[in-house]
Coordinates of C-alpha atoms and ligand atoms in Angstrom, one line a residue:
Chain W
X276 CA 0.0 0.0 0.0
X277 CA 1.4 3.3 -1.0
X278 CA 0.9 6.3 1.2
X279 CA -2.5 7.8 0.3
X280 CA -2.8 11.4 -0.8
X281 CA -5.3 13.1 1.4
X282 CA -7.9 14.6 -1.0
X283 CA -11.1 13.6 0.7
X284 CA -10.6 15.5 3.9
X285 CA -10.5 12.3 6.0
X286 CA -7.9 12.4 8.8
X287 CA -4.8 10.3 8.1
X288 CA -5.9 7.8 10.8
X289 CA -8.8 6.8 8.6
X290 CA -6.5 5.9 5.8
X291 CA -4.2 4.0 8.1
X292 CA -7.2 2.0 9.1
X293 CA -8.5 1.5 5.6
X294 CA -5.2 0.0 4.7
X295 CA -5.9 -3.0 6.9
X296 CA -8.2 -5.8 5.8
X297 CA -9.0 -6.8 9.3
X298 CA -8.2 -5.1 12.6
X299 CA -9.1 -6.8 15.9
X300 CA -8.4 -5.1 19.2
X301 CA -9.2 -7.0 22.3
X302 CA -12.0 -9.0 20.7
X303 CA -13.8 -11.5 22.9
X304 CA -16.9 -13.6 22.3
X305 CA -18.9 -15.2 25.1
X306 CA -21.8 -17.5 24.1
X307 CA -24.5 -17.7 26.7
X308 CA -26.1 -21.1 26.6
X309 CA -28.6 -22.9 28.8
X310 CA -25.7 -24.8 30.4
X311 CA -23.9 -21.6 31.2
X312 CA -21.5 -19.1 29.5
X313 CA -18.9 -20.4 27.1
X314 CA -15.9 -18.1 26.4
X315 CA -15.1 -18.9 22.8
X316 CA -12.6 -16.1 22.3
X317 CA -10.7 -13.8 24.7
X318 CA -8.7 -10.7 24.1
X319 CA -7.8 -11.3 20.4
X320 CA -5.5 -8.7 18.9
X321 CA -4.9 -9.2 15.2
X322 CA -4.1 -7.0 12.3
X323 CA -4.3 -8.4 8.8
X324 CA -3.0 -6.2 6.0
X325 CA -4.6 -5.8 2.6
X326 CA -3.4 -8.7 0.4
X327 CA -2.0 -10.6 3.3
X328 CA -2.5 -14.3 3.7
X329 CA -3.1 -15.4 7.3
X330 CA -3.7 -19.0 8.4
X331 CA -5.5 -19.8 11.6
X332 CA -4.5 -23.0 13.3
X333 CA -5.3 -24.5 16.6
X334 CA -6.9 -27.5 18.3
X335 CA -10.6 -28.2 17.8
X336 CA -12.9 -25.8 19.7
X337 CA -10.3 -23.0 20.1
X338 CA -12.6 -20.5 18.4
X339 CA -11.2 -20.4 14.8
X340 CA -14.6 -20.6 13.2
X341 CA -16.0 -18.1 15.7
X342 CA -13.3 -15.6 14.8
X343 CA -14.1 -16.0 11.1
X344 CA -17.8 -15.6 11.8
X345 CA -17.2 -12.4 13.7
X346 CA -15.2 -11.0 10.8
X347 CA -18.0 -12.0 8.5
X348 CA -20.6 -10.3 10.7
X349 CA -22.4 -13.6 11.2
X350 CA -22.0 -13.1 14.9
X351 CA -21.1 -10.0 17.0
X352 CA -18.2 -9.8 19.4
X353 CA -19.2 -9.4 23.1
X354 CA -16.1 -7.2 23.8
X355 CA -13.4 -5.4 21.9
X356 CA -13.2 -3.6 18.6
X357 CA -13.3 -5.2 15.1
X358 CA -13.1 -3.4 11.8
X359 CA -13.0 -4.8 8.2
X360 CA -11.4 -2.4 5.7
X361 CA -11.8 0.4 8.2
X362 CA -15.5 0.0 8.8
X363 CA -17.7 -2.1 11.0
X364 CA -18.1 -5.8 10.0
X365 CA -21.7 -5.1 9.3
X366 CA -21.0 -2.3 6.9
X367 CA -18.3 -4.4 5.2
X368 CA -20.7 -7.3 4.8
X369 CA -23.4 -5.0 3.3
X370 CA -20.8 -3.5 1.0
X371 CA -19.8 -7.1 0.0
X372 CA -16.1 -6.7 0.8
X373 CA -15.6 -10.4 1.4
X374 CA -16.2 -13.9 -0.1
X375 CA -16.7 -16.8 2.2
X376 CA -16.4 -20.6 2.1
X377 CA -17.7 -22.5 5.2
X378 CA -16.6 -25.6 6.9
X379 CA -19.5 -27.4 5.3
X380 CA -19.9 -26.8 1.5
X381 CA -23.4 -25.4 2.1
X382 CA -24.5 -25.7 -1.6
X383 CA -28.2 -25.2 -2.5
X384 CA -29.3 -28.8 -3.4
X385 CA -31.9 -27.7 -6.0
X386 CA -29.4 -25.6 -8.0
X387 CA -26.9 -27.0 -10.5
X388 CA -23.2 -26.7 -9.9
X389 CA -23.1 -23.7 -12.3
X390 CA -26.1 -22.0 -10.7
X391 CA -24.5 -22.5 -7.2
X392 CA -21.3 -20.8 -8.3
X393 CA -23.4 -18.0 -9.9
X394 CA -25.4 -17.4 -6.7
X395 CA -23.5 -14.4 -5.4
X396 CA -23.5 -12.8 -8.8
X397 CA -27.2 -13.4 -9.2
X398 CA -27.8 -11.9 -5.7
X399 CA -26.0 -8.7 -6.7
X400 CA -27.7 -8.3 -10.0
X401 CA -25.0 -9.4 -12.5
X402 CA -26.7 -10.2 -15.9
X403 CA -27.0 -13.7 -17.3
X404 CA -24.2 -13.4 -19.9
X405 CA -21.8 -11.9 -17.3
X406 CA -22.6 -14.8 -14.9
X407 CA -22.1 -17.4 -17.5
X408 CA -18.7 -16.1 -18.5
X409 CA -17.5 -15.9 -14.9
X410 CA -18.9 -19.3 -13.9
X411 CA -17.2 -20.9 -16.9
X412 CA -13.9 -19.5 -15.8
X413 CA -14.4 -20.7 -12.2
X414 CA -15.6 -24.2 -13.3
X415 CA -12.3 -24.5 -15.2
X416 CA -10.4 -23.3 -12.3
X417 CA -11.7 -25.9 -9.9
X418 CA -11.7 -28.6 -12.5
X419 CA -15.4 -29.2 -12.7
X420 CA -16.2 -28.1 -16.2
X421 CA -17.9 -31.4 -17.1
X422 CA -20.0 -31.2 -13.9
X423 CA -21.6 -27.8 -14.6
X424 CA -25.0 -29.3 -15.1
X425 CA -24.9 -31.8 -12.2
X426 CA -26.6 -31.3 -8.9
X427 CA -24.7 -31.2 -5.6
X428 CA -25.9 -34.7 -4.4
X429 CA -24.4 -36.2 -7.5
X430 CA -20.9 -34.9 -6.5
X431 CA -18.4 -36.3 -3.9
X432 CA -17.7 -34.3 -0.8
X433 CA -14.5 -32.9 -2.2
X434 CA -16.1 -31.9 -5.4
X435 CA -18.8 -30.1 -3.5
X436 CA -16.2 -28.3 -1.5
X437 CA -14.5 -27.1 -4.7
X438 CA -17.9 -25.7 -5.9
X439 CA -18.1 -23.8 -2.6
X440 CA -14.6 -22.4 -3.2
X441 CA -15.5 -21.4 -6.7
X442 CA -18.6 -19.6 -5.3
X443 CA -16.5 -17.7 -2.7
X444 CA -14.2 -16.5 -5.5
X445 CA -17.0 -15.5 -7.8
X446 CA -17.0 -11.8 -7.1
X447 CA -13.2 -11.4 -6.8
X448 CA -13.5 -10.2 -3.2
X449 CA -10.7 -8.2 -1.6
X450 CA -11.0 -10.4 1.5
X451 CA -11.5 -14.2 1.4
X452 CA -12.7 -16.0 4.5
X453 CA -12.2 -19.7 4.3
X454 CA -13.0 -22.3 7.0
X455 CA -11.1 -25.5 6.4
X456 CA -12.0 -25.4 2.7
X457 CA -9.6 -28.2 1.7
X458 CA -10.5 -30.6 4.6
X459 CA -12.5 -32.9 2.4
X460 CA -10.1 -33.1 -0.5
X461 CA -7.7 -35.9 -1.4
X462 CA -4.0 -35.1 -1.1
X463 CA -3.4 -34.5 -4.8
X464 CA -6.4 -32.2 -5.4
X465 CA -5.6 -30.5 -2.1
X466 CA -2.1 -29.6 -3.3
X467 CA -3.4 -28.4 -6.7
X468 CA -6.0 -26.2 -5.0
X469 CA -3.4 -24.8 -2.6
X470 CA -1.2 -23.8 -5.5
X471 CA -4.2 -22.3 -7.4
X472 CA -5.2 -20.4 -4.3
X473 CA -1.7 -18.9 -3.9
X474 CA -1.8 -17.9 -7.6
X475 CA -5.3 -16.4 -7.3
X476 CA -4.5 -14.4 -4.2
X477 CA -1.2 -13.1 -5.8
X478 CA -3.2 -12.0 -8.9
X479 CA -6.2 -10.5 -7.2
X480 CA -4.3 -9.0 -4.2
X481 CA -7.0 -10.4 -1.9
X482 CA -6.4 -10.8 1.8
X483 CA -7.2 -14.3 3.1
X484 CA -8.1 -15.6 6.5
X485 CA -7.7 -19.3 6.1
X486 CA -8.6 -21.8 8.9
X487 CA -6.8 -25.2 8.7
X488 CA -5.9 -28.2 10.8
X489 CA -2.8 -28.9 8.7
X490 CA 0.5 -27.4 9.6
X491 CA 2.2 -27.9 6.2
X492 CA -0.8 -26.4 4.5
X493 CA -0.7 -23.3 6.8
X494 CA 3.0 -22.9 6.2
X495 CA 2.7 -23.4 2.4
X496 CA 0.0 -20.9 2.0
X497 CA 0.4 -18.2 4.6
X498 CA 2.4 -15.1 5.1
X499 CA 1.7 -15.5 8.8
X500 CA 0.4 -18.4 10.8
X501 CA -1.7 -17.5 13.8
X502 CA -1.5 -20.3 16.4
X503 CA -4.5 -20.4 18.7
X504 CA -5.0 -22.1 22.1
X505 CA -8.3 -23.3 23.6
X506 CA -10.3 -22.6 26.7
X507 CA -10.6 -19.7 26.4
X508 CA -9.7 -19.3 22.8
X509 CA -6.9 -16.9 22.4
X510 CA -3.9 -16.2 20.1
X511 CA -0.9 -18.2 21.5
X512 CA 1.6 -17.1 18.9
X513 CA 2.0 -15.5 15.5
X514 CA 4.6 -17.2 13.3
X515 CA 5.8 -15.2 10.3
X516 CA 6.7 -17.3 7.4
X517 CA 9.6 -16.2 5.2
X518 CA 10.0 -18.7 2.4
X519 CA 12.1 -18.1 -0.6
X520 CA 9.6 -17.6 -3.4
X521 CA 10.0 -17.0 -7.0
X522 CA 8.2 -14.3 -9.0
X523 CA 5.2 -16.5 -9.9
X524 CA 4.5 -17.2 -6.2
X525 CA 5.3 -20.5 -4.5
X526 CA 6.0 -23.4 -6.6
X527 CA 5.9 -27.1 -5.9
X528 CA 9.6 -27.5 -5.1
X529 CA 9.0 -25.4 -2.1
X530 CA 7.3 -28.3 -0.3
X531 CA 10.7 -30.0 -0.4
X532 CA 12.6 -26.9 0.8
X533 CA 14.6 -26.8 4.0
X534 CA 13.1 -23.4 5.0
X535 CA 9.7 -25.0 4.6
X536 CA 10.5 -27.7 7.1
X537 CA 12.0 -25.2 9.5
X538 CA 8.8 -23.2 9.4
X539 CA 6.7 -26.4 9.9
X540 CA 8.7 -27.2 13.0
X541 CA 8.3 -23.7 14.4
X542 CA 4.5 -23.8 14.0
X543 CA 4.4 -27.3 15.6
X544 CA 6.4 -26.1 18.6
X545 CA 4.1 -23.1 18.9
X546 CA 1.1 -25.4 18.8
X547 CA 2.5 -27.7 21.5
X548 CA 3.5 -24.8 23.6
X549 CA 7.0 -24.1 25.1
X550 CA 8.7 -27.0 23.4
X551 CA 7.2 -29.8 25.6
X552 CA 4.9 -31.9 23.6
X553 CA 1.4 -31.6 24.7
X554 CA -1.3 -33.5 22.8
X555 CA -2.8 -30.9 20.5
X556 CA -6.2 -32.5 19.8
X557 CA -7.6 -32.2 16.4
X558 CA -4.4 -30.9 14.8
X559 CA -2.9 -32.7 12.0
X560 CA 0.9 -32.7 12.5
X561 CA 1.8 -34.8 9.4
Chain I
X74 CA -35.7 -60.1 -23.5
X75 CA -34.4 -59.4 -20.0
X76 CA -36.8 -56.4 -19.6
X77 CA -39.7 -58.7 -20.5
X78 CA -38.8 -61.2 -17.8
X79 CA -38.3 -58.4 -15.2
X80 CA -41.6 -56.9 -16.1
X81 CA -43.2 -60.3 -15.9
X82 CA -41.8 -61.1 -12.6
X83 CA -42.9 -57.7 -11.3
X84 CA -46.5 -57.7 -12.7
X85 CA -47.4 -61.4 -12.7
X86 CA -48.0 -61.9 -9.0
X87 CA -50.5 -59.1 -8.4
X88 CA -52.2 -60.0 -11.7
X89 CA -52.5 -63.6 -10.8
X90 CA -53.8 -62.7 -7.3
X91 CA -56.3 -60.2 -8.7
X92 CA -57.6 -62.8 -11.2
X93 CA -57.9 -65.5 -8.5
X94 CA -59.8 -63.0 -6.3
X95 CA -62.2 -62.2 -9.2
X96 CA -62.7 -65.9 -9.9
X97 CA -63.4 -66.7 -6.2
X98 CA -65.9 -63.7 -6.1
X99 CA -67.7 -65.0 -9.2
X100 CA -67.8 -68.5 -7.9
X101 CA -69.1 -67.3 -4.5
X102 CA -71.9 -65.2 -6.0
X103 CA -73.0 -67.8 -8.5
X104 CA -72.5 -70.9 -6.2
X105 CA -74.2 -69.4 -3.1
X106 CA -76.8 -67.6 -5.2
X107 CA -76.1 -64.3 -3.5
X108 CA -78.7 -61.6 -4.3
X109 CA -77.4 -58.8 -6.5
X110 CA -78.3 -56.1 -4.0
X111 CA -76.0 -57.8 -1.5
X112 CA -73.1 -58.4 -4.0
X113 CA -73.3 -58.4 -7.8
X114 CA -71.0 -60.8 -9.6
X115 CA -67.8 -59.4 -11.4
X116 CA -69.2 -60.4 -14.8
X117 CA -72.5 -58.5 -14.1
X118 CA -70.4 -55.4 -13.0
X119 CA -68.2 -55.8 -16.1
X120 CA -71.2 -55.9 -18.4
X121 CA -72.7 -52.8 -16.8
X122 CA -69.3 -51.0 -17.0
X123 CA -69.1 -51.7 -20.7
X124 CA -72.7 -50.5 -21.1
X125 CA -72.3 -47.2 -19.2
X126 CA -68.6 -46.6 -20.0
X127 CA -69.2 -43.2 -21.7
X128 CA -71.3 -42.0 -18.7
X129 CA -68.6 -43.2 -16.2
X130 CA -66.1 -41.3 -18.2
X131 CA -68.1 -38.0 -18.2
X132 CA -69.0 -38.4 -14.6
X133 CA -65.4 -39.0 -13.7
X134 CA -64.5 -35.8 -15.6
X135 CA -67.1 -33.8 -13.7
X136 CA -66.0 -35.1 -10.3
X137 CA -62.3 -34.8 -11.4
X138 CA -62.8 -31.2 -12.3
X139 CA -64.2 -30.5 -8.8
X140 CA -61.2 -32.3 -7.2
X141 CA -58.7 -30.4 -9.3
X142 CA -60.2 -27.0 -8.7
X143 CA -60.6 -27.8 -5.0
X144 CA -57.0 -28.9 -4.7
X145 CA -55.6 -25.9 -6.5
X146 CA -57.7 -23.5 -4.4
X147 CA -57.0 -25.3 -1.1
X148 CA -53.3 -25.5 -1.9
X149 CA -53.0 -21.8 -2.9
X150 CA -54.7 -20.7 0.4
X151 CA -52.5 -23.2 2.4
X152 CA -49.3 -21.8 0.8
X153 CA -50.2 -18.2 1.5
X154 CA -51.2 -19.1 5.1
X155 CA -48.0 -21.1 5.6
X156 CA -45.7 -18.3 4.3
X157 CA -47.5 -15.8 6.5
X158 CA -47.3 -18.1 9.5
X159 CA -43.6 -18.7 8.9
X160 CA -43.0 -15.0 8.7
X161 CA -45.0 -13.9 11.8
X162 CA -45.5 -15.6 15.1
X163 CA -48.9 -14.0 15.5
X164 CA -50.2 -15.4 12.3
X165 CA -48.8 -18.8 13.3
X166 CA -50.6 -18.7 16.6
X167 CA -53.8 -17.9 14.7
X168 CA -53.4 -20.3 11.8
X169 CA -52.0 -23.5 13.4
X170 CA -55.1 -24.0 15.7
X171 CA -57.3 -23.1 12.8
X172 CA -55.7 -25.7 10.6
X173 CA -56.1 -28.3 13.4
X174 CA -59.8 -27.4 13.7
X175 CA -60.3 -27.6 9.9
X176 CA -58.5 -31.0 9.8
X177 CA -61.0 -32.6 12.2
X178 CA -64.1 -30.9 10.6
X179 CA -66.4 -33.7 9.3
X180 CA -67.2 -33.1 5.6
X181 CA -70.4 -35.1 6.0
X182 CA -71.6 -32.4 8.3
X183 CA -70.5 -29.6 6.1
X184 CA -71.9 -30.8 2.7
X185 CA -75.6 -30.2 3.4
X186 CA -74.9 -26.8 4.9
X187 CA -72.8 -25.6 1.9
X188 CA -75.4 -27.0 -0.4
X189 CA -78.1 -24.7 1.1
X190 CA -75.7 -21.8 1.1
X191 CA -74.8 -22.0 -2.6
X192 CA -77.9 -23.6 -4.0
X193 CA -78.2 -27.1 -5.5
X194 CA -77.2 -26.2 -9.1
X195 CA -73.7 -25.1 -8.2
X196 CA -70.5 -27.0 -8.1
X197 CA -69.1 -24.5 -5.6
X198 CA -70.0 -26.4 -2.5
X199 CA -68.2 -29.6 -3.7
X200 CA -65.1 -27.6 -4.7
X201 CA -65.1 -25.8 -1.4
X202 CA -65.3 -29.1 0.5
X203 CA -62.3 -30.4 -1.4
X204 CA -60.4 -27.2 -0.8
X205 CA -61.1 -27.4 3.0
X206 CA -60.0 -31.0 3.1
X207 CA -56.8 -30.2 1.2
X208 CA -55.9 -27.1 3.2
X209 CA -54.9 -28.6 6.5
X210 CA -52.3 -31.2 5.4
X211 CA -50.7 -28.9 2.9
X212 CA -50.6 -26.0 5.4
X213 CA -48.9 -28.2 8.0
X214 CA -46.3 -29.8 5.8
X215 CA -45.5 -26.6 3.9
X216 CA -45.0 -24.7 7.2
X217 CA -42.7 -27.4 8.4
X218 CA -40.7 -27.2 5.1
X219 CA -40.4 -23.4 5.4
X220 CA -38.9 -23.8 8.8
X221 CA -36.3 -26.3 7.7
X222 CA -33.8 -23.8 6.3
X223 CA -30.3 -25.1 7.1
X224 CA -28.2 -22.8 9.3
X225 CA -25.4 -22.8 6.7
X226 CA -27.7 -21.6 4.0
X227 CA -29.0 -18.8 6.3
X228 CA -25.4 -17.8 7.0
X229 CA -24.6 -17.9 3.3
X230 CA -27.4 -15.6 2.3
X231 CA -26.6 -13.3 5.2
X232 CA -22.9 -13.2 4.2
X233 CA -24.0 -12.1 0.7
X234 CA -26.3 -9.5 2.1
X235 CA -29.4 -11.1 0.5
X236 CA -32.7 -9.3 1.0
X237 CA -35.5 -11.2 2.8
X238 CA -37.2 -11.5 -0.6
X239 CA -34.1 -13.1 -2.1
X240 CA -33.9 -15.5 0.9
X241 CA -37.5 -16.6 0.3
X242 CA -37.2 -17.0 -3.4
X243 CA -33.8 -18.7 -3.6
X244 CA -33.6 -20.7 -0.4
X245 CA -36.8 -21.0 1.8
X246 CA -39.4 -21.7 -0.9
X247 CA -37.4 -24.2 -3.0
X248 CA -36.4 -25.9 0.2
X249 CA -40.1 -26.2 1.2
X250 CA -41.3 -27.6 -2.1
X251 CA -40.7 -31.3 -1.3
X252 CA -42.7 -30.8 1.9
X253 CA -45.5 -29.1 0.0
X254 CA -45.7 -32.0 -2.4
X255 CA -45.7 -34.6 0.4
X256 CA -48.7 -32.7 1.9
X257 CA -50.4 -32.7 -1.5
X258 CA -49.9 -36.4 -1.9
X259 CA -51.4 -37.1 1.5
X260 CA -54.3 -34.8 0.7
X261 CA -55.0 -36.3 -2.8
X262 CA -56.9 -39.4 -1.7
X263 CA -59.0 -37.6 0.9
X264 CA -59.7 -34.9 -1.8
X265 CA -61.2 -37.5 -4.2
X266 CA -63.2 -39.3 -1.4
X267 CA -64.6 -35.9 -0.2
X268 CA -65.6 -34.9 -3.7
X269 CA -67.5 -38.2 -4.2
X270 CA -69.1 -38.2 -0.8
X271 CA -70.1 -34.5 -1.2
X272 CA -72.3 -35.5 -4.1
X273 CA -74.3 -37.9 -1.9
X274 CA -76.0 -34.9 -0.4
X275 CA -78.0 -33.8 -3.4
X276 CA -77.2 -31.0 -5.7
X277 CA -76.1 -31.4 -9.3
X278 CA -76.5 -34.9 -10.7
X279 CA -73.4 -35.0 -12.9
X280 CA -70.7 -36.7 -10.9
X281 CA -69.7 -40.2 -9.8
X282 CA -71.2 -39.8 -6.3
X283 CA -74.6 -38.7 -7.7
X284 CA -74.5 -41.7 -10.2
X285 CA -73.7 -44.1 -7.5
X286 CA -76.6 -43.0 -5.3
X287 CA -79.1 -42.8 -8.1
X288 CA -78.1 -46.2 -9.5
X289 CA -78.4 -47.7 -6.0
X290 CA -81.8 -46.0 -5.4
X291 CA -83.0 -47.6 -8.7
X292 CA -81.8 -51.0 -7.6
X293 CA -79.2 -51.1 -10.4
X294 CA -76.6 -52.5 -8.1
X295 CA -74.2 -53.7 -10.7
X296 CA -74.3 -50.2 -12.3
X297 CA -73.6 -48.6 -9.0
X298 CA -70.5 -50.8 -8.7
X299 CA -69.5 -49.8 -12.2
X300 CA -69.4 -46.1 -11.0
X301 CA -67.6 -47.2 -7.8
X302 CA -64.9 -48.6 -10.1
X303 CA -64.7 -45.2 -11.8
X304 CA -64.3 -43.5 -8.5
X305 CA -61.4 -45.9 -7.6
X306 CA -59.7 -45.2 -10.9
X307 CA -60.1 -41.4 -10.3
X308 CA -58.6 -41.7 -6.9
X309 CA -55.7 -43.7 -8.3
X310 CA -55.1 -41.1 -11.0
X311 CA -54.8 -38.2 -8.5
X312 CA -52.7 -40.3 -6.1
X313 CA -50.2 -41.3 -8.8
X314 CA -50.0 -37.8 -10.2
X315 CA -49.2 -36.3 -6.8
X316 CA -46.8 -39.1 -6.0
X317 CA -44.9 -38.4 -9.3
X318 CA -44.8 -34.7 -8.3
X319 CA -43.5 -35.6 -4.9
X320 CA -40.8 -37.9 -6.3
X321 CA -39.7 -35.3 -8.8
X322 CA -39.4 -32.6 -6.2
X323 CA -37.5 -34.9 -3.8
X324 CA -35.1 -35.9 -6.6
X325 CA -34.3 -32.3 -7.4
X326 CA -33.2 -31.8 -3.8
X327 CA -31.3 -35.0 -3.6
X328 CA -33.7 -36.6 -1.1
Ligands
LIG265 N1 -23.5 -20.9 18.7 C1 -22.7 -21.3 19.7 N2 -23.3 -21.4 20.9 C2 -22.6 -21.8 22.0 N3 -21.3 -22.1 22.0 C3 -20.7 -22.0 20.8 C4 -21.4 -21.6 19.6 N4 -20.5 -21.6 18.6 C5 -19.3 -22.0 19.1 N5 -19.4 -22.3 20.4 C6 -18.3 -22.7 21.3 O1 -17.2 -21.9 21.0 C7 -16.0 -22.7 21.0 C8 -15.2 -22.4 19.8 O2 -16.0 -23.0 18.7 P1 -15.5 -22.9 17.2 O3 -16.5 -23.5 16.3 O4 -15.0 -21.5 16.9 O5 -14.2 -23.8 17.2 P2 -13.2 -24.2 16.1 O6 -11.8 -23.7 16.5 O7 -13.6 -23.7 14.7 O8 -13.2 -25.8 16.1 P3 -13.0 -26.8 14.9 O9 -11.6 -26.9 14.6 O10 -13.5 -28.1 15.5 O11 -13.9 -26.4 13.8 C9 -16.4 -24.1 21.3 O12 -16.2 -24.4 22.6 C10 -17.9 -24.1 21.0 O13 -18.5 -25.0 21.8
LIG266 MG1 -14.4 -24.7 13.0

């Protein structure tokens, strides 16, 4: 981000804020249930720059999905300040600043694969020809061109998840929220989708908040890996990833690189806390 | 060749059973010399059916039209009521007990009242009765369907800032369609029964129910049975049609 020239009369602080995709200051979330209060998140401080790729990793139930839902304005924080592109999450949602892929694919079963991908475009008034052009590109991208006319129940779980990913990319959002989108994919498709995602984000300059259970995946994709700890959910450590990348982004050789393994080890240690190995439930440490 | 054997294996047992049943019936009526007003023989009914076939056909059309109009009317009202009830708690509190009351209302009690209200030369009372009978099951199942929106779909539409209208059009209503058609299938048999029974209470003499009563009144028992067969066929047609709709709707949603 270059320094903005003040022509709109906004104070410089507003521009500084607008430069960040997400800014969380002391964010907390307490769910009040019949069984009592559950503190899902506590005192979360996190700033995600525009175009930055941040992976969230942590044991099951540490509040990763909750944090994503707060950013998406599907839930509201019970404490702290949260802004998305310098405005309230609600305003950002209404302005359609982000695309989202949920932990479940969440496709509409009565719509074809193509119509599912086109849903956000249809909701926001994109014409039929524009939708067809875009969905054709996206079908190609996720490798489902032959399945355009199929219905979700005719696809495997991994294929459904790819449709959901294509849908989240439909409007080329400046912020992508993804909750374990590759969880249901086989290893080969997963690696291909990871490479594609890196390329898409490099091209579109989109910021990404990416929840995962896989340490290698987090390291391969992210500029920073945010390691969370449970009960109450909080940020345990933020591991910056500095991998030697070529001009076209990260290529396949990287997965074999020594710096890659060094980063994996650092995230693993952060997850297990202070070097001693504690069982981090639900985390895939392959 | 294979298709033929498969079809044979599927259709032969019920056909053989039906034939055996008819033979036993015929043997019983002839052998025990049962009086026709108690039970006419299948051959007597068959002869009558061949004789009055055109009349059975036009009567079935007249009754079928009443059923169709009644189903469309009752379903339309039920859908509007269910959408309103799904939107507002007050409407729900008003409508759900009403639907329960309507569902236990005896059509036998209602038919004479409606006949005097609308006059005996009108098809309106019969169609209204069908509509009333159809309303309750369709309302209940449609309302359940409208309430079945998956949380992930709700989140998705919220994330994309969809308007309430878009939510209804793209998620809630398509999701409720299989439920609606299940209600319709359940309602279809009672709709035909009600349309036929409503004709037992006077009024126009053009439907299957009227023909059955007048044939019975004239001691033409075999002819009455011929019209009963027509009523059974009509019930089957409506049942199979709504079943096909239900299957198609379920297939579209992967159910
Ligand atoms: N709607 C809710 N009502 C009550 N408690 C909730 C709700 N949503 C989440 N929680 C609680 O908040 C905590 C964090 O849940 P969350 O779904 O964010 O975990 P997660 O890190 O995404 O886990 P996973 O990796 O298994 O998806 C859990 O203890 C959960 O029980
Ligand atoms: Mg989760």
